[in-house]
Short mmCIF file of C-alpha atoms and ligand atoms in Angstrom, two decimals:
data_model
loop_
_atom_site.label_atom_id
_atom_site.label_comp_id
_atom_site.label_asym_id
_atom_site.label_seq_id
_atom_site.Cartn_x
_atom_site.Cartn_y
_atom_site.Cartn_z
CA MET A 30 -20.68 -33.15 -83.34
CA ALA A 31 -18.85 -30.79 -85.67
CA ASN A 32 -15.42 -31.20 -87.15
CA ASP A 33 -12.34 -28.96 -87.43
CA THR A 34 -11.72 -27.41 -90.86
CA LYS A 35 -8.40 -26.38 -92.39
CA ASN A 36 -8.18 -23.26 -90.33
CA PHE A 37 -10.73 -23.65 -87.54
CA LYS A 38 -10.93 -25.77 -84.45
CA VAL A 39 -14.44 -26.49 -83.38
CA SER A 40 -13.34 -25.24 -79.79
CA GLU A 41 -12.88 -21.80 -81.11
CA PHE A 42 -16.78 -21.77 -81.41
CA ALA A 43 -17.40 -22.97 -77.77
CA CYS A 44 -19.32 -20.78 -75.14
CA LYS A 45 -16.74 -18.36 -73.73
CA HIS A 46 -18.41 -18.75 -70.29
CA CYS A 47 -18.71 -22.43 -69.82
CA GLY A 48 -17.01 -24.19 -72.73
CA GLU A 49 -20.26 -26.02 -73.73
CA ASN A 50 -20.29 -26.29 -77.54
CA LYS A 51 -23.22 -26.94 -79.74
CA ILE A 52 -22.03 -25.23 -82.84
CA ASP A 53 -23.41 -26.43 -86.25
CA GLN A 54 -21.01 -27.49 -88.81
CA LYS A 55 -22.68 -25.19 -91.27
CA VAL A 56 -21.41 -22.14 -89.31
CA ILE A 57 -17.82 -23.49 -89.32
CA ASP A 58 -18.09 -24.07 -93.05
CA ILE A 59 -19.18 -20.59 -93.69
CA ALA A 60 -16.33 -19.15 -91.60
CA GLN A 61 -13.83 -21.31 -93.52
CA ALA A 62 -15.20 -20.21 -96.92
CA LEU A 63 -14.96 -16.62 -95.79
CA ARG A 64 -11.48 -17.19 -94.56
CA ASP A 65 -10.38 -18.88 -97.79
CA GLU A 66 -11.57 -15.96 -99.73
CA LEU A 67 -10.12 -13.28 -97.47
CA GLY A 68 -6.69 -14.96 -97.15
CA VAL A 69 -6.10 -13.84 -93.60
CA PRO A 70 -6.92 -15.29 -90.26
CA VAL A 71 -10.54 -14.89 -89.08
CA ARG A 72 -11.27 -14.46 -85.37
CA VAL A 73 -14.37 -15.98 -83.68
CA ASN A 74 -15.70 -13.43 -81.32
CA SER A 75 -18.54 -15.48 -80.34
CA GLY A 76 -19.91 -18.79 -81.56
CA TYR A 77 -22.08 -21.04 -79.46
CA ARG A 78 -23.52 -19.41 -76.36
CA CYS A 79 -25.43 -21.18 -73.59
CA GLU A 80 -28.56 -19.29 -72.56
CA LYS A 81 -26.77 -17.90 -69.39
CA HIS A 82 -23.95 -16.43 -71.36
CA ASN A 83 -26.18 -15.12 -74.17
CA ALA A 84 -28.27 -13.15 -71.52
CA LYS A 85 -25.09 -11.82 -69.98
CA VAL A 86 -23.76 -10.36 -73.28
CA GLY A 87 -27.11 -8.87 -74.05
CA GLY A 88 -27.92 -11.33 -76.80
CA VAL A 89 -31.68 -11.57 -78.02
CA LYS A 90 -33.49 -14.25 -76.13
CA GLY A 91 -33.47 -17.43 -78.30
CA SER A 92 -30.65 -15.94 -80.51
CA PHE A 93 -29.37 -18.35 -83.02
CA HIS A 94 -26.08 -18.32 -81.06
CA THR A 95 -27.82 -20.33 -78.44
CA LYS A 96 -28.83 -22.90 -80.99
CA GLY A 97 -25.30 -23.21 -82.47
CA LEU A 98 -26.43 -21.62 -85.62
CA ALA A 99 -24.55 -18.22 -85.61
CA ALA A 100 -21.16 -16.71 -85.03
CA ASP A 101 -19.65 -13.24 -84.83
CA LEU A 102 -16.49 -12.84 -86.87
CA SER A 103 -13.71 -10.35 -87.27
CA CYS A 104 -10.30 -9.95 -89.02
CA GLU A 105 -7.51 -7.51 -89.60
CA LEU A 106 -9.01 -6.28 -93.03
CA GLY A 107 -12.08 -4.97 -91.19
CA ALA A 108 -15.67 -6.01 -91.10
CA ALA A 109 -16.63 -3.93 -94.15
CA LYS A 110 -14.33 -5.94 -96.21
CA MET A 111 -15.67 -9.22 -94.62
CA PHE A 112 -19.37 -8.13 -95.32
CA ASP A 113 -18.51 -7.34 -98.90
CA THR A 114 -16.84 -10.77 -99.23
CA VAL A 115 -19.84 -12.65 -97.67
CA GLN A 116 -22.08 -10.99 -100.12
CA LYS A 117 -19.79 -11.84 -103.01
CA LEU A 118 -19.67 -15.52 -102.01
CA TRP A 119 -23.43 -15.65 -101.41
CA ARG A 120 -24.16 -14.22 -104.92
CA GLN A 121 -21.73 -16.89 -106.33
CA ASN A 122 -23.90 -19.50 -104.49
CA LYS A 123 -20.88 -20.47 -102.36
CA LEU A 124 -22.75 -19.94 -99.10
CA PRO A 125 -25.92 -22.00 -99.54
CA GLU A 126 -26.42 -22.42 -95.78
CA LEU A 127 -26.24 -18.79 -95.02
CA LYS A 128 -29.54 -17.36 -94.02
CA TYR A 129 -28.67 -13.96 -92.65
CA CYS A 130 -25.60 -11.64 -92.22
CA ILE A 131 -25.29 -8.38 -90.23
CA TYR A 132 -22.54 -5.95 -90.43
CA TYR A 133 -21.89 -4.16 -87.20
CA ALA A 134 -20.13 -1.07 -88.53
CA HIS A 135 -19.09 0.42 -85.14
CA LYS A 136 -18.06 -2.74 -83.48
CA ASN A 137 -16.25 -3.98 -86.59
CA PHE A 138 -17.52 -7.46 -86.76
CA ILE A 139 -20.00 -9.42 -88.76
CA HIS A 140 -22.77 -11.83 -87.65
CA VAL A 141 -23.31 -14.83 -89.86
CA ASP A 142 -26.44 -16.94 -89.19
CA CYS A 143 -27.84 -20.27 -90.47
CA GLY A 144 -31.05 -19.89 -88.55
CA LYS A 145 -34.06 -18.75 -90.45
CA GLN A 146 -34.27 -16.41 -93.35
CA ARG A 147 -35.21 -12.90 -92.41
CA LYS A 148 -36.72 -10.12 -94.62
CA ASN A 149 -33.30 -9.31 -95.78
CA TYR A 150 -30.31 -11.37 -96.14
CA PHE A 151 -27.97 -8.62 -95.45
CA GLU A 152 -28.23 -5.87 -92.95
CA VAL A 153 -26.02 -3.00 -91.67
CA ARG A 154 -26.22 -1.86 -88.09
CA THR A 155 -24.26 1.02 -86.60
ZN1 ZN B 22 -21.89 -20.94 -71.26
#
């Protein structure tokens, strides 16, 4: 079971569909580190998703959201700023658990992932 942090409640990461919540602490800690650096509230667009909800929102089958290892985040400063900040923190070795981050430019959110390492740590999608 995960714990609340200074700015996040574990419940913010629950499945939007059924409330089930298997979010991993690592994801909350990444969100908190990002929030600390940004200095503004960070919204959890999507955290843990049960398989049913994941399919409904068009998530990849077996997405790390369904394992509690990913979250989609946004904030008033915009996702470009968040993406830059994640990369900065990662370069400073402040996000050791981060395996993968996608910037969804048109949808204005970022996906952070503690699943498995992909070919590139950072990707931009339009
Ligand atoms: Zn659900």
